[in-house]
PDB file of C-alpha atoms and ligand atoms in Angstrom:
ATOM      1  CA  MET Q   3       0.364  -3.485 -17.441  1.00 89.00           C
ATOM      2  CA  LYS Q   4       1.712  -0.936 -19.881  1.00 93.00           C
ATOM      3  CA  ILE Q   5       2.259   2.315 -18.029  1.00 96.00           C
ATOM      4  CA  ILE Q   6       1.818   5.178 -20.457  1.00 96.00           C
ATOM      5  CA  LYS Q   7       1.485   7.945 -17.904  1.00 97.00           C
ATOM      6  CA  SER Q   8       1.833   8.453 -14.167  1.00 97.00           C
ATOM      7  CA  ASP Q   9       1.533  11.647 -12.166  1.00 97.00           C
ATOM      8  CA  LEU Q  10       0.982  12.951  -8.685  1.00 97.00           C
ATOM      9  CA  HIS Q  11      -2.700  13.918  -8.779  1.00 97.00           C
ATOM     10  CA  ALA Q  12      -3.365  15.263  -5.291  1.00 97.00           C
ATOM     11  CA  ILE Q  13      -1.977  15.529  -1.783  1.00 96.00           C
ATOM     12  CA  ALA Q  14      -4.582  15.469   0.947  1.00 96.00           C
ATOM     13  CA  VAL Q  15      -5.094  15.545   4.673  1.00 92.00           C
ATOM     14  CA  ALA Q  16      -8.885  16.043   4.450  1.00 93.00           C
ATOM     15  CA  PRO Q  17     -11.697  14.784   2.176  1.00 96.00           C
ATOM     16  CA  LYS Q  18     -12.205  18.095   0.398  1.00 96.00           C
ATOM     17  CA  GLN Q  19      -8.683  17.725  -0.995  1.00 97.00           C
ATOM     18  CA  TYR Q  20      -9.326  14.257  -2.475  1.00 98.00           C
ATOM     19  CA  PRO Q  21      -9.696  14.081  -6.276  1.00 98.00           C
ATOM     20  CA  GLN Q  22     -13.322  14.667  -7.175  1.00 97.00           C
ATOM     21  CA  ASP Q  23     -14.008  12.098  -9.856  1.00 97.00           C
ATOM     22  CA  GLU Q  24     -15.049   8.479 -10.142  1.00 97.00           C
ATOM     23  CA  LEU Q  25     -11.718   6.829 -10.911  1.00 98.00           C
ATOM     24  CA  PRO Q  26     -11.064   3.584  -9.025  1.00 98.00           C
ATOM     25  CA  GLU Q  27      -8.338   3.583  -6.389  1.00 98.00           C
ATOM     26  CA  ILE Q  28      -6.137   1.017  -4.677  1.00 98.00           C
ATOM     27  CA  ALA Q  29      -4.595   2.213  -1.405  1.00 98.00           C
ATOM     28  CA  PHE Q  30      -1.463   0.914   0.333  1.00 98.00           C
ATOM     29  CA  ALA Q  31      -1.200   0.897   4.106  1.00 97.00           C
ATOM     30  CA  GLY Q  32       1.590  -0.260   6.375  1.00 97.00           C
ATOM     31  CA  ARG Q  33       4.216   0.639   8.913  1.00 95.00           C
ATOM     32  CA  SER Q  34       6.462   3.553   8.306  1.00 92.00           C
ATOM     33  CA  ASN Q  35       9.576   2.627   6.321  1.00 93.00           C
ATOM     34  CA  VAL Q  36       8.146  -0.713   5.197  1.00 96.00           C
ATOM     35  CA  GLY Q  37       8.420   0.345   1.546  1.00 96.00           C
ATOM     36  CA  LYS Q  38       4.976   1.628   0.458  1.00 96.00           C
ATOM     37  CA  SER Q  39       6.259   4.527  -1.629  1.00 95.00           C
ATOM     38  CA  SER Q  40       9.009   2.364  -3.136  1.00 96.00           C
ATOM     39  CA  PHE Q  41       6.369  -0.230  -3.996  1.00 98.00           C
ATOM     40  CA  ILE Q  42       4.318   2.319  -5.935  1.00 97.00           C
ATOM     41  CA  ASN Q  43       7.387   3.593  -7.803  1.00 97.00           C
ATOM     42  CA  SER Q  44       8.486   0.118  -8.810  1.00 98.00           C
ATOM     43  CA  MET Q  45       5.033  -0.923 -10.029  1.00 98.00           C
ATOM     44  CA  ILE Q  46       4.812   2.117 -12.304  1.00 97.00           C
ATOM     45  CA  ASN Q  47       8.486   2.107 -13.354  1.00 96.00           C
ATOM     46  CA  ARG Q  48       9.300   5.449 -11.764  1.00 95.00           C
ATOM     47  CA  LYS Q  49      12.398   6.047  -9.694  1.00 92.00           C
ATOM     48  CA  ASN Q  50      11.182   8.801  -7.442  1.00 93.00           C
ATOM     49  CA  LEU Q  51       7.609   9.837  -8.255  1.00 95.00           C
ATOM     50  CA  ALA Q  52       6.537   8.781  -4.778  1.00 93.00           C
ATOM     51  CA  ARG Q  53       9.167  10.228  -2.443  1.00 89.00           C
ATOM     52  CA  THR Q  54      11.007   7.590  -0.419  1.00 88.00           C
ATOM     53  CA  SER Q  55      13.494   7.734   2.416  1.00 84.00           C
ATOM     54  CA  GLY Q  56      15.799   5.573   4.467  1.00 84.00           C
ATOM     55  CA  LYS Q  57      14.300   7.300   7.507  1.00 81.00           C
ATOM     56  CA  PRO Q  58      10.788   6.462   8.657  1.00 77.00           C
ATOM     57  CA  GLY Q  59       8.010   9.044   8.490  1.00 77.00           C
ATOM     58  CA  LYS Q  60       8.597  10.285   4.939  1.00 78.00           C
ATOM     59  CA  THR Q  61       4.995  10.164   3.716  1.00 79.00           C
ATOM     60  CA  ARG Q  62       2.801  12.202   6.065  1.00 84.00           C
ATOM     61  CA  THR Q  63      -0.070  12.998   3.751  1.00 92.00           C
ATOM     62  CA  ILE Q  64      -2.362  10.950   1.529  1.00 96.00           C
ATOM     63  CA  ASN Q  65      -0.749  11.046  -1.899  1.00 96.00           C
ATOM     64  CA  PHE Q  66      -2.816  10.156  -4.960  1.00 98.00           C
ATOM     65  CA  TYR Q  67      -0.965   8.945  -8.074  1.00 98.00           C
ATOM     66  CA  ILE Q  68      -2.933   8.785 -11.309  1.00 98.00           C
ATOM     67  CA  ILE Q  69      -1.924   6.089 -13.764  1.00 98.00           C
ATOM     68  CA  ASN Q  70      -2.773   6.053 -17.483  1.00 97.00           C
ATOM     69  CA  ASP Q  71      -5.551   8.553 -16.635  1.00 97.00           C
ATOM     70  CA  LYS Q  72      -7.588   5.480 -15.624  1.00 97.00           C
ATOM     71  CA  PHE Q  73      -7.007   4.654 -11.971  1.00 98.00           C
ATOM     72  CA  ARG Q  74      -5.037   5.749  -8.921  1.00 98.00           C
ATOM     73  CA  PHE Q  75      -2.642   4.293  -6.416  1.00 98.00           C
ATOM     74  CA  VAL Q  76      -2.954   5.917  -3.012  1.00 98.00           C
ATOM     75  CA  ASP Q  77       0.090   6.143  -0.735  1.00 97.00           C
ATOM     76  CA  LEU Q  78      -0.994   6.369   2.899  1.00 94.00           C
ATOM     77  CA  PRO Q  79       1.118   7.761   5.751  1.00 91.00           C
ATOM     78  CA  GLY Q  80       2.953   4.991   7.575  1.00 91.00           C
ATOM     79  CA  TYR Q  81       2.081   4.135  11.162  1.00 89.00           C
ATOM     80  CA  GLY Q  82       4.234   2.853  14.014  1.00 86.00           C
ATOM     81  CA  TYR Q  83       6.850   5.549  13.737  1.00 79.00           C
ATOM     82  CA  ALA Q  84       7.980   6.153  17.302  1.00 72.00           C
ATOM     83  CA  GLN Q  85       9.865   9.381  16.663  1.00 75.00           C
ATOM     84  CA  VAL Q  86       6.765  11.584  16.477  1.00 77.00           C
ATOM     85  CA  SER Q  87       4.608  13.115  19.187  1.00 81.00           C
ATOM     86  CA  LYS Q  88       1.407  11.453  20.340  1.00 83.00           C
ATOM     87  CA  ALA Q  89      -0.564  14.407  18.974  1.00 84.00           C
ATOM     88  CA  GLU Q  90       0.954  13.974  15.530  1.00 81.00           C
ATOM     89  CA  ARG Q  91       0.326  10.224  15.574  1.00 81.00           C
ATOM     90  CA  GLU Q  92      -3.311  10.855  16.425  1.00 84.00           C
ATOM     91  CA  LYS Q  93      -3.567  13.363  13.604  1.00 84.00           C
ATOM     92  CA  TRP Q  94      -2.262  10.770  11.123  1.00 84.00           C
ATOM     93  CA  GLY Q  95      -4.714   8.232  12.521  1.00 87.00           C
ATOM     94  CA  VAL Q  96      -7.586  10.606  11.809  1.00 90.00           C
ATOM     95  CA  ILE Q  97      -6.285  11.329   8.288  1.00 92.00           C
ATOM     96  CA  ILE Q  98      -6.130   7.610   7.450  1.00 93.00           C
ATOM     97  CA  GLU Q  99      -9.412   6.753   9.147  1.00 93.00           C
ATOM     98  CA  LYS Q 100     -11.374   9.481   7.325  1.00 95.00           C
ATOM     99  CA  PHE Q 101     -10.031   8.237   4.030  1.00 97.00           C
ATOM    100  CA  LEU Q 102     -10.682   4.536   4.600  1.00 97.00           C
ATOM    101  CA  VAL Q 103     -14.147   5.043   6.004  1.00 95.00           C
ATOM    102  CA  THR Q 104     -15.488   7.631   3.546  1.00 96.00           C
ATOM    103  CA  ARG Q 105     -13.729   7.118   0.217  1.00 97.00           C
ATOM    104  CA  GLU Q 106     -16.153   5.708  -2.341  1.00 97.00           C
ATOM    105  CA  ASN Q 107     -13.539   5.362  -5.093  1.00 98.00           C
ATOM    106  CA  LEU Q 108     -11.623   2.779  -3.053  1.00 98.00           C
ATOM    107  CA  ARG Q 109     -11.697  -0.709  -4.549  1.00 98.00           C
ATOM    108  CA  GLU Q 110      -9.078  -2.312  -2.314  1.00 98.00           C
ATOM    109  CA  VAL Q 111      -6.807  -1.469   0.602  1.00 98.00           C
ATOM    110  CA  ILE Q 112      -3.645  -3.520   0.605  1.00 98.00           C
ATOM    111  CA  LEU Q 113      -1.431  -4.046   3.632  1.00 98.00           C
ATOM    112  CA  ILE Q 114       2.301  -3.964   3.012  1.00 98.00           C
ATOM    113  CA  VAL Q 115       4.567  -5.757   5.483  1.00 98.00           C
ATOM    114  CA  ASP Q 116       8.282  -6.545   5.597  1.00 98.00           C
ATOM    115  CA  ILE Q 117       8.809 -10.199   4.661  1.00 98.00           C
ATOM    116  CA  ARG Q 118      11.690 -10.457   7.155  1.00 98.00           C
ATOM    117  CA  HIS Q 119       9.680  -9.612  10.271  1.00 98.00           C
ATOM    118  CA  GLU Q 120       6.668 -10.841  12.157  1.00 98.00           C
ATOM    119  CA  PRO Q 121       3.889  -8.235  11.758  1.00 98.00           C
ATOM    120  CA  THR Q 122       3.339  -5.969  14.774  1.00 96.00           C
ATOM    121  CA  GLU Q 123       0.197  -5.546  16.858  1.00 96.00           C
ATOM    122  CA  GLN Q 124      -0.478  -2.377  14.866  1.00 94.00           C
ATOM    123  CA  ASP Q 125      -0.227  -4.348  11.618  1.00 97.00           C
ATOM    124  CA  LEU Q 126      -2.741  -6.812  13.006  1.00 97.00           C
ATOM    125  CA  MET Q 127      -5.090  -3.986  14.029  1.00 96.00           C
ATOM    126  CA  MET Q 128      -4.801  -2.401  10.604  1.00 96.00           C
ATOM    127  CA  TYR Q 129      -5.363  -5.728   8.881  1.00 98.00           C
ATOM    128  CA  ASP Q 130      -8.446  -6.567  10.938  1.00 97.00           C
ATOM    129  CA  TRP Q 131      -9.798  -3.101  10.289  1.00 95.00           C
ATOM    130  CA  ILE Q 132      -9.225  -3.399   6.518  1.00 96.00           C
ATOM    131  CA  LYS Q 133     -11.127  -6.681   6.496  1.00 97.00           C
ATOM    132  CA  SER Q 134     -13.917  -5.318   8.674  1.00 96.00           C
ATOM    133  CA  LEU Q 135     -14.428  -2.578   6.070  1.00 96.00           C
ATOM    134  CA  GLY Q 136     -15.132  -5.322   3.543  1.00 96.00           C
ATOM    135  CA  TYR Q 137     -11.843  -5.484   1.643  1.00 97.00           C
ATOM    136  CA  ALA Q 138     -10.296  -8.794   0.581  1.00 97.00           C
ATOM    137  CA  GLY Q 139      -7.258  -8.589   2.856  1.00 97.00           C
ATOM    138  CA  ILE Q 140      -4.438  -8.833   0.332  1.00 98.00           C
ATOM    139  CA  VAL Q 141      -0.982  -8.578   1.937  1.00 98.00           C
ATOM    140  CA  ILE Q 142       2.209  -7.742   0.084  1.00 98.00           C
ATOM    141  CA  ALA Q 143       5.351  -8.972   1.847  1.00 98.00           C
ATOM    142  CA  THR Q 144       8.002  -6.671   0.436  1.00 98.00           C
ATOM    143  CA  LYS Q 145      11.818  -6.496   0.604  1.00 98.00           C
ATOM    144  CA  ALA Q 146      11.932 -10.140  -0.519  1.00 98.00           C
ATOM    145  CA  ASP Q 147      15.311  -9.420  -2.146  1.00 98.00           C
ATOM    146  CA  LYS Q 148      16.738  -9.262   1.387  1.00 98.00           C
ATOM    147  CA  ILE Q 149      16.121 -12.970   2.027  1.00 98.00           C
ATOM    148  CA  SER Q 150      16.822 -16.042  -0.056  1.00 97.00           C
ATOM    149  CA  LYS Q 151      14.019 -17.577  -2.061  1.00 95.00           C
ATOM    150  CA  ALA Q 152      14.354 -20.736   0.027  1.00 96.00           C
ATOM    151  CA  ASN Q 153      13.139 -18.717   3.030  1.00 97.00           C
ATOM    152  CA  TYR Q 154      10.025 -17.205   1.422  1.00 96.00           C
ATOM    153  CA  GLN Q 155       7.670 -19.923   2.613  1.00 95.00           C
ATOM    154  CA  LYS Q 156       8.980 -19.836   6.165  1.00 97.00           C
ATOM    155  CA  GLN Q 157       8.598 -16.056   6.395  1.00 98.00           C
ATOM    156  CA  VAL Q 158       5.210 -16.041   4.676  1.00 97.00           C
ATOM    157  CA  LYS Q 159       4.024 -18.563   7.244  1.00 97.00           C
ATOM    158  CA  ILE Q 160       5.096 -16.270  10.093  1.00 98.00           C
ATOM    159  CA  VAL Q 161       3.171 -13.371   8.527  1.00 98.00           C
ATOM    160  CA  ARG Q 162       0.101 -15.530   7.889  1.00 98.00           C
ATOM    161  CA  LYS Q 163       0.076 -16.828  11.427  1.00 98.00           C
ATOM    162  CA  LYS Q 164       0.267 -13.391  13.029  1.00 98.00           C
ATOM    163  CA  LEU Q 165      -2.386 -11.887  10.764  1.00 98.00           C
ATOM    164  CA  GLY Q 166      -4.631 -14.958  10.827  1.00 98.00           C
ATOM    165  CA  ILE Q 167      -4.632 -15.480   7.051  1.00 97.00           C
ATOM    166  CA  ASN Q 168      -6.040 -18.827   5.929  1.00 94.00           C
ATOM    167  CA  ASP Q 169      -5.913 -18.337   2.176  1.00 94.00           C
ATOM    168  CA  SER Q 170      -2.293 -18.467   1.020  1.00 90.00           C
ATOM    169  CA  ASN Q 171      -3.230 -16.668  -2.225  1.00 93.00           C
ATOM    170  CA  LEU Q 172      -3.783 -13.498  -0.206  1.00 97.00           C
ATOM    171  CA  ILE Q 173      -0.110 -12.997   0.625  1.00 97.00           C
ATOM    172  CA  ILE Q 174       2.399 -12.195  -2.070  1.00 98.00           C
ATOM    173  CA  PRO Q 175       6.169 -11.777  -1.644  1.00 98.00           C
ATOM    174  CA  TYR Q 176       7.496  -8.734  -3.494  1.00 98.00           C
ATOM    175  CA  SER Q 177      10.651  -6.722  -4.038  1.00 98.00           C
ATOM    176  CA  SER Q 178      10.776  -3.133  -5.229  1.00 98.00           C
ATOM    177  CA  GLU Q 179      14.481  -3.570  -5.921  1.00 97.00           C
ATOM    178  CA  LYS Q 180      14.152  -6.720  -8.006  1.00 97.00           C
ATOM    179  CA  ASN Q 181      10.530  -6.484  -9.193  1.00 96.00           C
ATOM    180  CA  ILE Q 182       9.806  -9.961  -7.836  1.00 96.00           C
ATOM    181  CA  ASN Q 183       6.165 -10.953  -8.631  1.00 97.00           C
ATOM    182  CA  LYS Q 184       5.447  -7.659 -10.363  1.00 97.00           C
ATOM    183  CA  ASP Q 185       3.517  -9.245 -13.237  1.00 97.00           C
ATOM    184  CA  GLU Q 186       1.458 -11.361 -10.867  1.00 97.00           C
ATOM    185  CA  LEU Q 187       0.504  -8.268  -8.875  1.00 98.00           C
ATOM    186  CA  TRP Q 188      -0.446  -6.347 -11.990  1.00 98.00           C
ATOM    187  CA  SER Q 189      -2.840  -9.099 -12.974  1.00 97.00           C
ATOM    188  CA  ILE Q 190      -4.452  -8.921  -9.514  1.00 97.00           C
ATOM    189  CA  PHE Q 191      -4.640  -5.119  -9.703  1.00 98.00           C
ATOM    190  CA  LYS Q 192      -6.149  -5.191 -13.186  1.00 97.00           C
ATOM    191  CA  GLN Q 193      -8.982  -7.357 -11.893  1.00 96.00           C
ATOM    192  CA  ILE Q 194      -9.540  -5.036  -8.942  1.00 97.00           C
ATOM    193  CA  ILE Q 195      -9.550  -1.937 -11.133  1.00 96.00           C
ATOM    194  CA  ASN Q 196     -12.002  -3.440 -13.588  1.00 93.00           C
ATOM    195  CA  GLN Q 197     -14.457  -4.501 -10.893  1.00 84.00           C
ATOM    196  CA  LYS Q 198     -17.691  -2.538 -10.672  1.00 61.00           C
ATOM    197  CA  ASN Q 199     -16.681   0.174 -13.105  1.00 47.00           C
ATOM    198  CA  ASP Q 200     -16.426   0.741 -16.839  1.00 44.00           C
ATOM    199  CA  GLN Q 201     -12.844   1.913 -17.113  1.00 41.00           C
TER     200      GLN Q 201
HETATM  201  P1  GTP S   5       6.925   6.097   5.071  1.00 81.80           P
HETATM  202  O1  GTP S   5       6.713   7.077   3.963  1.00 81.80           O
HETATM  203  O2  GTP S   5       7.799   6.594   6.170  1.00 81.80           O
HETATM  204  O3  GTP S   5       5.641   5.526   5.588  1.00 81.80           O
HETATM  205  O4  GTP S   5       7.781   4.849   4.473  1.00 81.80           O
HETATM  206  P2  GTP S   5       7.463   3.943   3.193  1.00 81.80           P
HETATM  207  O5  GTP S   5       6.684   2.753   3.619  1.00 81.80           O
HETATM  208  O6  GTP S   5       6.904   4.751   2.072  1.00 81.80           O
HETATM  209  O7  GTP S   5       8.927   3.413   2.805  1.00 81.80           O
HETATM  210  P3  GTP S   5       9.889   3.846   1.585  1.00 81.80           P
HETATM  211  O8  GTP S   5       9.291   3.416   0.292  1.00 81.80           O
HETATM  212  O9  GTP S   5      10.267   5.272   1.745  1.00 81.80           O
HETATM  213  O10 GTP S   5      11.139   2.880   1.830  1.00 81.80           O
HETATM  214  C1  GTP S   5      11.878   2.867   3.019  1.00 81.80           C
HETATM  215  C2  GTP S   5      13.273   2.321   2.785  1.00 81.80           C
HETATM  216  O11 GTP S   5      13.203   0.940   2.394  1.00 81.80           O
HETATM  217  C3  GTP S   5      14.022   3.017   1.639  1.00 81.80           C
HETATM  218  O12 GTP S   5      15.380   3.138   2.017  1.00 81.80           O
HETATM  219  C4  GTP S   5      13.873   2.064   0.471  1.00 81.80           C
HETATM  220  O13 GTP S   5      14.931   2.145  -0.462  1.00 81.80           O
HETATM  221  C5  GTP S   5      13.869   0.708   1.165  1.00 81.80           C
HETATM  222  N1  GTP S   5      13.105  -0.296   0.409  1.00 81.80           N
HETATM  223  C6  GTP S   5      11.793  -0.222   0.074  1.00 81.80           C
HETATM  224  N2  GTP S   5      11.395  -1.328  -0.609  1.00 81.80           N
HETATM  225  C7  GTP S   5      12.471  -2.120  -0.723  1.00 81.80           C
HETATM  226  C8  GTP S   5      12.704  -3.415  -1.328  1.00 81.80           C
HETATM  227  O14 GTP S   5      11.822  -4.070  -1.901  1.00 81.80           O
HETATM  228  N3  GTP S   5      13.970  -3.921  -1.203  1.00 81.80           N
HETATM  229  C9  GTP S   5      14.976  -3.252  -0.565  1.00 81.80           C
HETATM  230  N4  GTP S   5      16.164  -3.856  -0.491  1.00 81.80           N
HETATM  231  N5  GTP S   5      14.792  -2.047   0.004  1.00 81.80           N
HETATM  232  C10 GTP S   5      13.569  -1.478  -0.065  1.00 81.80           C
HETATM  233 MG1   MG S   6       6.318   6.700   2.011  1.00 81.80          MG
END
């Protein structure tokens, strides 16, 4: 994918703040600190458009990034961050839930996990929820640069087992540092973006 333009389009905590147009969107969900914002930056060749941090809990709003004026990537707040109050966690839950349940522009919600670790119960809940909403259930296993290629299959198997994924095509190792599988992901995203719309 040739990226001509990318910009922050909107920051939202409620539906009235979402962009009001028909552009297709792909959203990225996952635990805090797993690398969602880094993933978006690396796919669109930007160093710091989506703000990242070594500390969990960086992205606390729904951030919409518009790409080539044609489609958007949506960075969701990470879950599973223990260092926040219960009230704040519930607030984030509501923010994410409203978006996933009501957003008509959404073509796909993709779960991002860390290739090095078995997914958590919260990952499993999120994954089951994504599928129950009718999405394909694509999982990106990021930070693949932190393990050797020889270990990909072993780790992917652990992720598949925990999340109950039968189709091995649904899980893709990735690295935001090394751009591993970037072209393959763009071809998947292009298909998603071109589904059911004329863009
Ligand atoms: P929240 O906004 O808190 O939900 O986190 P996030 O999922 O957006 O994570 P973020 O992109 O901020 O990345 C967290 C940390 O992981 C940062 O220090 C990144 O540099 C690092 N990181 C993200 N992706 C990769 C990767 O593919 N490889 C390596 N080595 N580090 C990564
Ligand atoms: Mg983030």
